[in-house]
Tab-separated table of C-alpha atoms and ligand atoms in Angstrom:
chain	number	residue	atom	x	y	z
S	1	UNK	CA	-23.527	-53.736	31.540
S	2	UNK	CA	-26.446	-51.620	32.647
S	3	UNK	CA	-27.188	-48.613	30.505
S	4	UNK	CA	-30.426	-46.726	31.107
S	5	UNK	CA	-31.845	-43.955	28.975
S	6	UNK	CA	-34.667	-41.738	30.200
S	7	UNK	CA	-36.565	-39.829	27.525
S	8	UNK	CA	-39.886	-38.062	27.172
S	9	UNK	CA	-42.548	-39.654	24.968
S	10	UNK	CA	-44.559	-36.496	24.256
S	11	UNK	CA	-43.460	-32.940	23.325
S	12	UNK	CA	-41.088	-32.375	26.230
S	13	UNK	CA	-41.804	-31.062	29.732
S	14	UNK	CA	-42.944	-34.513	30.870
S	15	UNK	CA	-41.103	-34.158	34.189
S	16	UNK	CA	-37.951	-36.041	33.188
S	17	UNK	CA	-35.772	-34.114	35.663
S	18	UNK	CA	-37.368	-35.612	38.732
S	19	UNK	CA	-37.435	-39.127	37.201
S	20	UNK	CA	-33.705	-38.817	36.431
S	21	UNK	CA	-33.131	-37.469	39.947
S	22	UNK	CA	-35.014	-40.421	41.474
S	23	UNK	CA	-32.619	-42.865	39.777
S	24	UNK	CA	-29.371	-40.875	39.823
S	25	UNK	CA	-28.565	-41.895	43.404
S	26	UNK	CA	-28.137	-45.440	42.167
S	27	UNK	CA	-25.723	-44.898	39.240
S	28	UNK	CA	-22.028	-44.177	38.655
S	29	UNK	CA	-22.410	-41.810	35.701
S	30	UNK	CA	-25.192	-39.474	34.630
S	31	UNK	CA	-24.862	-38.007	31.129
S	32	UNK	CA	-26.632	-35.516	28.866
S	33	UNK	CA	-26.403	-36.587	25.220
S	34	UNK	CA	-28.588	-34.251	23.154
S	35	UNK	CA	-30.309	-30.878	23.040
S	36	UNK	CA	-28.896	-27.751	24.597
S	37	UNK	CA	-29.995	-24.861	26.786
S	38	UNK	CA	-33.456	-25.055	25.205
S	39	UNK	CA	-34.164	-27.784	27.775
S	40	UNK	CA	-35.310	-26.917	31.267
S	41	UNK	CA	-35.519	-29.521	34.033
S	42	UNK	CA	-36.917	-28.663	37.432
S	43	UNK	CA	-36.143	-30.639	40.585
S	44	UNK	CA	-37.779	-29.702	43.893
S	45	UNK	CA	-35.984	-30.763	47.075
S	46	UNK	CA	-37.837	-29.449	50.131
S	47	UNK	CA	-37.657	-25.673	49.907
S	48	UNK	CA	-34.947	-25.787	47.226
S	49	UNK	CA	-35.774	-25.670	43.547
S	50	UNK	CA	-33.112	-26.500	40.949
S	51	UNK	CA	-33.597	-25.672	37.276
S	52	UNK	CA	-31.130	-27.295	34.896
S	53	UNK	CA	-30.602	-26.336	31.259
S	54	UNK	CA	-27.258	-27.974	30.486
S	55	UNK	CA	-25.797	-29.619	33.587
S	56	UNK	CA	-27.010	-33.240	34.001
S	57	UNK	CA	-29.691	-33.583	36.697
S	58	UNK	CA	-27.533	-36.181	38.491
S	59	UNK	CA	-25.199	-33.465	39.779
S	60	UNK	CA	-27.335	-33.124	42.931
S	61	UNK	CA	-26.291	-36.656	43.929
S	62	UNK	CA	-22.795	-36.014	45.177
S	63	UNK	CA	-21.286	-39.402	44.296
S	64	UNK	CA	-22.261	-39.299	40.613
S	65	UNK	CA	-19.885	-38.309	37.808
S	66	UNK	CA	-21.690	-36.102	35.263
S	67	UNK	CA	-20.920	-35.849	31.565
S	68	UNK	CA	-22.056	-33.624	28.708
S	69	UNK	CA	-21.383	-35.538	25.509
S	70	UNK	CA	-20.978	-34.292	21.967
S	71	UNK	CA	-24.653	-34.309	20.952
S	72	UNK	CA	-25.218	-31.308	23.221
S	73	UNK	CA	-24.811	-27.729	21.993
S	74	UNK	CA	-23.319	-25.415	24.583
S	75	UNK	CA	-24.007	-21.805	25.415
S	76	UNK	CA	-20.960	-21.118	27.595
S	77	UNK	CA	-22.602	-18.257	29.476
S	78	UNK	CA	-25.606	-20.399	30.437
S	79	UNK	CA	-23.354	-23.299	31.433
S	80	UNK	CA	-20.987	-21.190	33.530
S	81	UNK	CA	-23.970	-19.496	35.205
S	82	UNK	CA	-25.422	-22.882	36.110
S	83	UNK	CA	-22.080	-24.146	37.444
S	84	UNK	CA	-21.538	-21.104	39.645
S	85	UNK	CA	-25.159	-21.288	40.890
S	86	UNK	CA	-24.584	-24.900	41.958
S	87	UNK	CA	-21.218	-24.182	43.585
S	88	UNK	CA	-22.686	-21.213	45.467
S	89	UNK	CA	-25.409	-23.564	46.712
S	90	UNK	CA	-22.763	-25.945	48.120
S	91	UNK	CA	-22.760	-28.525	45.304
S	92	UNK	CA	-19.234	-29.294	44.142
S	93	UNK	CA	-19.021	-29.431	40.354
S	94	UNK	CA	-15.245	-29.389	39.724
S	95	UNK	CA	-13.804	-32.835	38.988
S	96	UNK	CA	-17.366	-34.196	38.767
S	97	UNK	CA	-18.539	-32.623	35.518
S	98	UNK	CA	-16.798	-33.266	32.201
S	99	UNK	CA	-17.752	-31.707	28.890
S	100	UNK	CA	-16.756	-33.147	25.525
S	101	UNK	CA	-14.619	-30.789	23.416
S	102	UNK	CA	-16.636	-32.008	20.411
S	103	UNK	CA	-19.649	-30.028	21.639
S	104	UNK	CA	-20.611	-27.198	19.320
S	105	UNK	CA	-20.719	-23.684	20.711
S	106	UNK	CA	-23.775	-21.490	20.533
S	107	UNK	CA	-22.487	-18.101	19.406
S	108	UNK	CA	-24.292	-14.765	19.887
S	109	UNK	CA	-25.129	-14.695	16.167
S	110	UNK	CA	-26.973	-18.037	16.470
S	111	UNK	CA	-29.426	-16.536	18.942
S	112	UNK	CA	-29.978	-13.459	16.781
S	113	UNK	CA	-30.457	-15.619	13.677
S	114	UNK	CA	-32.892	-17.825	15.595
S	115	UNK	CA	-35.226	-14.886	16.202
S	116	UNK	CA	-34.703	-13.268	12.778
S	117	UNK	CA	-35.501	-16.547	10.991
S	118	UNK	CA	-38.570	-17.095	13.147
S	119	UNK	CA	-39.757	-13.574	12.376
S	120	UNK	CA	-39.184	-14.138	8.646
S	121	UNK	CA	-41.299	-17.331	8.740
S	122	UNK	CA	-44.245	-15.358	10.116
S	123	UNK	CA	-47.304	-17.515	10.811
S	124	UNK	CA	-45.367	-20.675	9.960
S	125	UNK	CA	-42.795	-20.118	12.699
S	126	UNK	CA	-41.775	-23.039	14.895
S	127	UNK	CA	-42.048	-21.113	18.162
S	128	UNK	CA	-38.480	-21.886	19.222
S	129	UNK	CA	-37.020	-21.144	22.634
S	130	UNK	CA	-34.810	-18.491	21.010
S	131	UNK	CA	-31.660	-20.141	22.337
S	132	UNK	CA	-29.998	-20.474	18.907
S	133	UNK	CA	-30.588	-24.239	18.684
S	134	UNK	CA	-31.661	-24.469	15.026
S	135	UNK	CA	-28.887	-22.140	13.724
S	136	UNK	CA	-26.080	-23.809	15.709
S	137	UNK	CA	-27.166	-27.233	14.478
S	138	UNK	CA	-27.457	-26.046	10.900
S	139	UNK	CA	-23.881	-24.712	11.183
S	140	UNK	CA	-22.875	-28.099	12.583
S	141	UNK	CA	-24.207	-30.103	9.648
S	142	UNK	CA	-23.017	-27.579	7.048
S	143	UNK	CA	-19.414	-27.580	8.441
S	144	UNK	CA	-19.587	-24.030	9.731
S	145	UNK	CA	-19.638	-24.770	13.440
S	146	UNK	CA	-17.231	-23.692	16.157
S	147	UNK	CA	-16.523	-26.378	18.726
S	148	UNK	CA	-14.976	-26.373	22.188
S	149	UNK	CA	-11.923	-27.947	20.515
S	150	UNK	CA	-11.517	-24.653	18.601
S	151	UNK	CA	-12.007	-22.563	21.706
S	152	UNK	CA	-8.993	-24.288	23.252
S	153	UNK	CA	-6.788	-23.112	20.339
S	154	UNK	CA	-7.119	-19.299	20.337
S	155	UNK	CA	-5.565	-18.682	16.888
S	156	UNK	CA	-7.783	-21.322	15.247
S	157	UNK	CA	-10.832	-19.970	17.049
S	158	UNK	CA	-10.098	-16.364	15.984
S	159	UNK	CA	-9.699	-17.338	12.327
S	160	UNK	CA	-12.867	-19.462	12.236
S	161	UNK	CA	-14.804	-16.724	14.019
S	162	UNK	CA	-13.573	-14.130	11.516
S	163	UNK	CA	-14.840	-16.234	8.583
S	164	UNK	CA	-18.154	-16.998	10.278
S	165	UNK	CA	-18.791	-13.369	11.157
S	166	UNK	CA	-18.212	-12.385	7.546
S	167	UNK	CA	-20.914	-14.843	6.497
S	168	UNK	CA	-23.266	-14.306	9.427
S	169	UNK	CA	-23.119	-10.501	9.423
S	170	UNK	CA	-24.200	-10.494	5.769
S	171	UNK	CA	-27.091	-12.778	6.612
S	172	UNK	CA	-28.082	-10.852	9.723
S	173	UNK	CA	-28.082	-7.461	8.005
S	174	UNK	CA	-30.075	-8.886	5.062
S	175	UNK	CA	-32.708	-10.017	7.574
S	176	UNK	CA	-32.800	-6.598	9.236
S	177	UNK	CA	-30.505	-7.209	12.228
S	178	UNK	CA	-27.330	-5.475	13.419
S	179	UNK	CA	-23.905	-6.962	12.648
S	180	UNK	CA	-21.541	-8.276	15.352
S	181	UNK	CA	-18.118	-6.818	16.098
S	182	UNK	CA	-15.355	-9.424	15.680
S	183	UNK	CA	-13.146	-8.157	18.520
S	184	UNK	CA	-16.018	-7.978	20.995
S	185	UNK	CA	-17.167	-11.548	20.358
S	186	UNK	CA	-13.594	-12.828	20.360
S	187	UNK	CA	-12.811	-11.270	23.748
S	188	UNK	CA	-16.049	-12.591	25.236
S	189	UNK	CA	-15.256	-16.157	24.132
S	190	UNK	CA	-11.571	-16.039	25.086
S	191	UNK	CA	-12.737	-15.125	28.596
S	192	UNK	CA	-15.190	-18.041	28.761
S	193	UNK	CA	-12.537	-20.434	27.423
S	194	UNK	CA	-10.460	-19.892	30.549
S	195	UNK	CA	-13.455	-20.450	32.828
S	196	UNK	CA	-14.599	-23.583	30.963
S	197	UNK	CA	-11.231	-25.258	30.520
S	198	UNK	CA	-11.149	-27.102	33.906
S	199	UNK	CA	-14.295	-28.989	32.823
S	200	UNK	CA	-13.197	-30.071	29.343
S	201	UNK	CA	-12.329	-33.737	28.821
S	202	UNK	CA	-13.341	-36.148	26.052
S	203	UNK	CA	-16.310	-38.059	27.437
S	204	UNK	CA	-16.319	-41.078	25.100
S	205	UNK	CA	-13.307	-42.838	26.698
S	206	UNK	CA	-14.780	-42.262	30.183
S	207	UNK	CA	-18.110	-43.741	29.111
S	208	UNK	CA	-16.574	-46.613	27.172
S	209	UNK	CA	-14.384	-47.660	30.100
S	210	UNK	CA	-17.314	-47.421	32.513
S	211	UNK	CA	-19.506	-49.429	30.142
S	212	UNK	CA	-16.827	-52.149	29.758
S	213	UNK	CA	-16.391	-52.288	33.542
S	214	UNK	CA	-20.121	-52.839	34.016
S	215	UNK	CA	-20.683	-49.521	35.775
S	216	UNK	CA	-24.199	-48.100	35.877
S	217	UNK	CA	-24.707	-45.345	33.329
S	218	UNK	CA	-27.777	-43.162	33.142
S	219	UNK	CA	-28.455	-40.983	30.106
S	220	UNK	CA	-30.879	-38.232	31.011
S	221	UNK	CA	-32.860	-37.181	27.957
S	222	UNK	CA	-33.541	-33.512	27.477
S	223	UNK	CA	-36.534	-33.555	25.139
S	224	UNK	CA	-39.649	-35.407	24.122
S	225	UNK	CA	-39.866	-37.883	21.243
S	226	UNK	CA	-42.060	-35.584	19.119
S	227	UNK	CA	-39.308	-32.930	19.195
S	228	UNK	CA	-36.917	-35.382	17.477
S	229	UNK	CA	-35.631	-33.767	14.292
S	230	UNK	CA	-36.246	-36.882	12.160
S	231	UNK	CA	-39.198	-38.608	13.796
S	232	UNK	CA	-40.997	-35.715	15.478
S	233	UNK	CA	-43.559	-33.270	14.152
S	234	UNK	CA	-41.122	-31.562	11.737
S	235	UNK	CA	-40.758	-28.569	11.320
S	236	UNK	CA	-42.365	-28.075	14.738
S	237	UNK	CA	-39.588	-29.932	16.506
S	238	UNK	CA	-36.073	-29.335	17.761
S	239	UNK	CA	-32.720	-30.006	16.085
S	240	UNK	CA	-31.329	-33.082	17.890
S	241	UNK	CA	-32.065	-36.765	17.723
S	242	UNK	CA	-34.016	-37.580	20.870
S	243	UNK	CA	-34.261	-41.365	20.525
S	244	UNK	CA	-32.209	-43.719	22.775
S	245	UNK	CA	-30.233	-45.097	19.799
S	246	UNK	CA	-28.595	-41.649	19.547
S	247	UNK	CA	-26.301	-42.587	22.452
S	248	UNK	CA	-24.151	-44.433	19.904
S	249	UNK	CA	-23.564	-41.383	17.741
S	250	UNK	CA	-23.643	-38.739	20.449
S	251	UNK	CA	-21.898	-40.534	23.289
S	252	UNK	CA	-19.911	-43.255	21.547
S	253	UNK	CA	-21.456	-46.144	23.474
S	254	UNK	CA	-21.644	-49.120	21.078
S	255	UNK	CA	-24.870	-50.581	22.422
S	256	UNK	CA	-28.598	-50.081	22.729
S	257	UNK	CA	-29.625	-49.308	26.340
S	258	UNK	CA	-30.733	-52.188	28.582
S	259	UNK	CA	-33.529	-50.049	30.004
S	260	UNK	CA	-35.451	-47.263	28.305
S	261	UNK	CA	-37.650	-45.302	30.671
S	262	UNK	CA	-40.328	-43.349	28.829
S	263	UNK	CA	-41.581	-40.394	30.843
S	264	UNK	CA	-45.215	-39.594	30.150
S	265	UNK	CA	-47.384	-36.871	31.615
S	266	UNK	CA	-50.893	-37.995	32.639
S	267	UNK	CA	-52.200	-35.434	30.118
S	268	UNK	CA	-50.389	-33.661	27.253
S	269	UNK	CA	-48.678	-30.304	26.856
S	270	UNK	CA	-46.620	-28.598	24.220
S	271	UNK	CA	-44.946	-25.246	23.927
S	272	UNK	CA	-44.442	-23.475	20.621
S	273	UNK	CA	-46.312	-24.002	17.360
S	274	UNK	CA	-47.431	-27.138	15.578
S	275	UNK	CA	-50.233	-29.694	15.609
S	276	UNK	CA	-51.721	-30.853	18.891
S	277	UNK	CA	-54.772	-33.063	18.229
S	278	UNK	CA	-55.959	-33.348	21.858
S	279	UNK	CA	-55.446	-29.682	22.788
S	280	UNK	CA	-58.124	-28.170	25.020
S	281	UNK	CA	-58.611	-24.436	24.911
S	282	UNK	CA	-60.834	-22.564	27.364
S	283	UNK	CA	-61.491	-23.070	31.077
S	284	UNK	CA	-60.464	-26.759	31.228
S	285	UNK	CA	-57.191	-26.089	29.391
S	286	UNK	CA	-56.579	-23.166	31.768
S	287	UNK	CA	-57.287	-25.381	34.768
S	288	UNK	CA	-54.702	-27.952	33.601
S	289	UNK	CA	-52.175	-25.139	33.027
S	290	UNK	CA	-52.706	-23.574	36.454
S	291	UNK	CA	-52.882	-26.823	38.444
S	292	UNK	CA	-49.904	-28.227	36.549
S	293	UNK	CA	-47.826	-25.025	36.669
S	294	UNK	CA	-47.518	-25.375	32.911
S	295	UNK	CA	-45.183	-22.506	32.129
S	296	UNK	CA	-41.881	-23.167	30.344
S	297	UNK	CA	-38.855	-23.652	32.628
S	298	UNK	CA	-36.663	-22.013	29.950
S	299	UNK	CA	-38.858	-19.283	28.481
S	300	UNK	CA	-41.737	-19.034	30.986
S	301	UNK	CA	-44.171	-19.248	28.047
S	302	UNK	CA	-47.608	-20.699	28.926
S	303	UNK	CA	-47.748	-24.290	27.668
S	304	UNK	CA	-50.638	-25.483	25.540
S	305	UNK	CA	-52.552	-28.193	27.423
S	306	UNK	CA	-54.747	-31.128	26.395
S	307	UNK	CA	-55.774	-34.713	27.082
S	308	UNK	CA	-53.583	-37.789	27.095
S	309	UNK	CA	-52.938	-38.994	23.566
S	310	UNK	CA	-52.717	-42.786	23.406
S	311	UNK	CA	-52.062	-42.811	19.669
S	312	UNK	CA	-48.954	-40.612	19.794
S	313	UNK	CA	-47.617	-41.979	23.071
S	314	UNK	CA	-47.923	-45.645	22.093
S	315	UNK	CA	-46.110	-45.034	18.794
S	316	UNK	CA	-43.350	-43.130	20.601
S	317	UNK	CA	-42.957	-46.025	23.066
S	318	UNK	CA	-42.824	-48.531	20.215
S	319	UNK	CA	-40.233	-46.655	18.132
S	320	UNK	CA	-37.956	-45.879	21.080
S	321	UNK	CA	-37.993	-49.433	22.467
S	322	UNK	CA	-39.349	-48.145	25.778
S	323	UNK	CA	-39.266	-50.859	28.456
S	324	UNK	CA	-40.979	-49.043	31.333
S	325	UNK	CA	-42.992	-45.895	31.917
S	326	UNK	CA	-42.734	-43.206	34.567
S	327	UNK	CA	-46.100	-41.461	34.675
S	328	UNK	CA	-46.025	-37.912	36.004
S	329	UNK	CA	-48.450	-35.313	37.347
S	330	UNK	CA	-51.453	-37.581	37.937
S	331	UNK	CA	-52.381	-35.198	40.818
S	332	UNK	CA	-53.092	-32.402	38.317
S	333	UNK	CA	-56.224	-34.346	37.282
S	334	UNK	CA	-57.502	-34.764	40.870
S	335	UNK	CA	-60.419	-32.322	40.633
S	336	UNK	CA	-61.902	-33.380	37.291
S	337	UNK	CA	-65.304	-35.185	37.242
S	338	UNK	CA	-64.405	-36.951	34.002
S	339	UNK	CA	-61.251	-37.285	31.905
S	340	UNK	CA	-61.168	-37.911	28.148
S	341	UNK	CA	-58.388	-40.113	26.744
S	342	UNK	CA	-57.542	-40.187	23.048
S	343	UNK	CA	-57.382	-43.778	21.807
S	344	UNK	CA	-56.780	-43.106	18.099
S	345	UNK	CA	-57.369	-40.751	15.191
S	346	UNK	CA	-59.826	-40.607	12.358
S	347	UNK	CA	-60.473	-38.447	9.333
S	348	UNK	CA	-63.636	-38.735	7.222
S	349	UNK	CA	-64.566	-41.905	9.084
S	350	UNK	CA	-61.219	-43.629	8.380
S	351	UNK	CA	-58.910	-44.625	11.243
S	352	UNK	CA	-55.357	-43.292	10.835
S	353	UNK	CA	-51.909	-44.346	12.016
S	354	UNK	CA	-49.968	-41.291	13.248
S	355	UNK	CA	-46.689	-42.683	11.868
S	356	UNK	CA	-47.980	-42.052	8.362
S	357	UNK	CA	-48.881	-38.405	8.968
S	358	UNK	CA	-46.855	-35.234	8.578
S	359	UNK	CA	-47.417	-32.128	10.693
S	360	UNK	CA	-50.095	-30.793	8.312
S	361	UNK	CA	-52.100	-34.055	8.362
S	362	UNK	CA	-51.739	-34.278	12.123
S	363	UNK	CA	-53.305	-30.822	12.400
S	364	UNK	CA	-56.435	-32.148	10.654
S	365	UNK	CA	-57.175	-35.445	12.402
S	366	UNK	CA	-60.119	-35.915	14.727
S	367	UNK	CA	-59.120	-37.656	17.958
S	368	UNK	CA	-61.292	-40.573	19.085
S	369	UNK	CA	-62.017	-40.019	22.770
S	370	UNK	CA	-62.991	-42.422	25.499
S	371	UNK	CA	-64.357	-40.779	28.665
S	372	UNK	CA	-62.970	-42.048	31.965
S	373	UNK	CA	-64.567	-41.190	35.323
S	374	UNK	CA	-62.490	-38.825	37.470
S	375	UNK	CA	-61.658	-39.608	41.126
S	376	UNK	CA	-62.040	-36.120	42.665
S	377	UNK	CA	-59.803	-36.898	45.607
S	378	UNK	CA	-56.334	-35.624	46.409
S	379	UNK	CA	-53.575	-38.073	45.497
S	380	UNK	CA	-50.597	-36.037	46.710
S	381	UNK	CA	-50.069	-37.891	49.999
S	382	UNK	CA	-50.416	-41.368	48.536
S	383	UNK	CA	-47.291	-43.548	48.268
S	384	UNK	CA	-48.775	-46.985	47.488
S	385	UNK	CA	-50.660	-47.955	44.354
S	386	UNK	CA	-53.215	-49.869	46.398
S	387	UNK	CA	-54.099	-46.699	48.342
S	388	UNK	CA	-55.298	-44.928	45.197
S	389	UNK	CA	-59.039	-44.904	44.535
S	390	UNK	CA	-60.355	-47.448	42.033
S	391	UNK	CA	-61.054	-44.703	39.447
S	392	UNK	CA	-57.433	-43.465	39.647
S	393	UNK	CA	-56.043	-46.998	39.269
S	394	UNK	CA	-58.415	-47.580	36.365
S	395	UNK	CA	-57.196	-44.425	34.622
S	396	UNK	CA	-53.563	-45.474	35.123
S	397	UNK	CA	-54.138	-49.021	33.903
S	398	UNK	CA	-55.995	-47.786	30.823
S	399	UNK	CA	-53.009	-45.575	29.985
S	400	UNK	CA	-50.720	-48.560	30.520
S	401	UNK	CA	-52.878	-50.677	28.222
S	402	UNK	CA	-52.850	-48.020	25.488
S	403	UNK	CA	-49.084	-47.398	25.709
S	404	UNK	CA	-48.394	-51.135	25.867
S	405	UNK	CA	-45.573	-50.801	28.424
S	406	UNK	CA	-45.729	-51.220	32.244
S	407	UNK	CA	-46.002	-48.072	34.356
S	408	UNK	CA	-43.504	-48.449	37.197
S	409	UNK	CA	-43.388	-44.970	38.725
S	410	UNK	CA	-46.190	-42.477	39.272
S	411	UNK	CA	-45.576	-38.952	40.498
S	412	UNK	CA	-48.281	-37.359	42.632
S	413	UNK	CA	-46.607	-34.007	43.308
S	414	UNK	CA	-43.525	-31.981	42.390
S	415	UNK	CA	-41.336	-32.948	45.359
S	416	UNK	CA	-38.804	-35.765	45.241
S	417	UNK	CA	-40.735	-37.847	47.809
S	418	UNK	CA	-44.121	-37.439	46.084
S	419	UNK	CA	-43.802	-40.601	44.037
S	420	UNK	CA	-45.421	-44.045	43.948
S	421	UNK	CA	-42.720	-46.530	43.029
S	422	UNK	CA	-43.770	-50.028	41.961
S	423	UNK	CA	-40.363	-51.115	40.642
S	424	UNK	CA	-40.057	-53.619	43.513
U	1	LIG	P1	-35.735	-24.930	19.731
U	1	LIG	O1	-35.288	-26.254	20.275
U	1	LIG	O2	-35.473	-23.795	20.667
U	1	LIG	O3	-35.229	-24.679	18.353
U	1	LIG	O4	-37.334	-24.993	19.604
U	1	LIG	C1	-37.980	-25.871	18.679
U	1	LIG	C2	-39.281	-26.391	19.267
U	1	LIG	O5	-38.981	-27.285	20.320
U	1	LIG	C3	-40.181	-25.318	19.880
U	1	LIG	O6	-41.542	-25.697	19.692
U	1	LIG	C4	-39.839	-25.370	21.345
U	1	LIG	O7	-40.878	-24.879	22.161
U	1	LIG	C5	-39.627	-26.857	21.509
U	1	LIG	N1	-38.744	-27.189	22.619
U	1	LIG	C6	-37.395	-27.152	22.627
U	1	LIG	N2	-36.932	-27.561	23.809
U	1	LIG	C7	-37.989	-27.877	24.557
U	1	LIG	C8	-38.157	-28.400	25.877
U	1	LIG	O8	-37.202	-28.682	26.611
U	1	LIG	N3	-39.446	-28.589	26.286
U	1	LIG	C9	-40.516	-28.347	25.477
U	1	LIG	N4	-40.409	-27.867	24.265
U	1	LIG	C10	-39.160	-27.632	23.798
């Protein structure tokens, strides 16, 4: 019963979209199981560029059924915008995309609270995407959330909204914001309920039946391991569980995946605040950002860039049970004469294990670097591992050695075809 989960092993933006896309043609179901519209996946197909925030990347493959399960928080306006963009581009979404009614709704007050809370935290802010992710999840765990289930029952929705606005307006005005008008929000959401209703169906029974029947199911992760709310660099993280085991809670599949594909960028990036031991600021960091197009797909913020971090990536692979690696963006390193790789951390001469460190400690470690020779040759047109220069293969195999998991796909450019596939 083949279940595959694809997740990032860094801080997100590893290029998961194109790795999911490369495998989606071969599966029956493609599902999103965590995160929300904070995610941004880019897939380039010839002259077409698709950016997904909520719809599973598999939607481009016309034979695949796509599901959004209950771990995902939904901004209806973003979702409906994405659906109409796809349908206008000739991709049929109706009867192919199902959304669990258990999904929590991002309300306008969540987005306002997101920015007010960030502002109030000042220098210690997380640097969120501003999409309301933290506030909607805190409502979820404190029993204050509104779900799609509620949206389908107008009287229930109106009453819950009335109570929430009483609470939220007090909070918002105390933090210096402007209160929301009940009637305005209600009308906005009643309108989206009608537009969303053709896509609502409980996803767990669909997944369970498919799993029992031995169908191929692909869970496309939305974030990187270090954004996991429990295991990531808290509080510089996101609000979902990112790990593959979350498919039990979020999607109702009673099993651990057969295959866990860890997507790893050939260097490291992060967006927002928080520790980043291998960060490079200055001309080399700028070069990585420009060559890699490292600007957020959701917020367009410049991403912080740095060297590959073997300590963090190997621990992420270990904890997530990663069985194979898809390495992305090796071509971004093509021009460099030499490339440092972080093989571990130390502080005051003592070697440290990142699993024992919180975000403050992680901000103080000194990375131990090993310098690899660069290859200074374009890799973009290469499709076979053996056609890469020795220095490129050596860099890749050193990464593989440090992560401790085989690298089976290597992307050498943003387009679907620009991939070296050694899966056999
Ligand atoms: P939030 O998820 O918007 O609350 O943001 C929390 C942290 O996670 C911030 O540092 C964001 O930049 C980061 N983050 C959230 N989603 C993504 C993503 O898809 N890629 C990279 N960083 C993300």
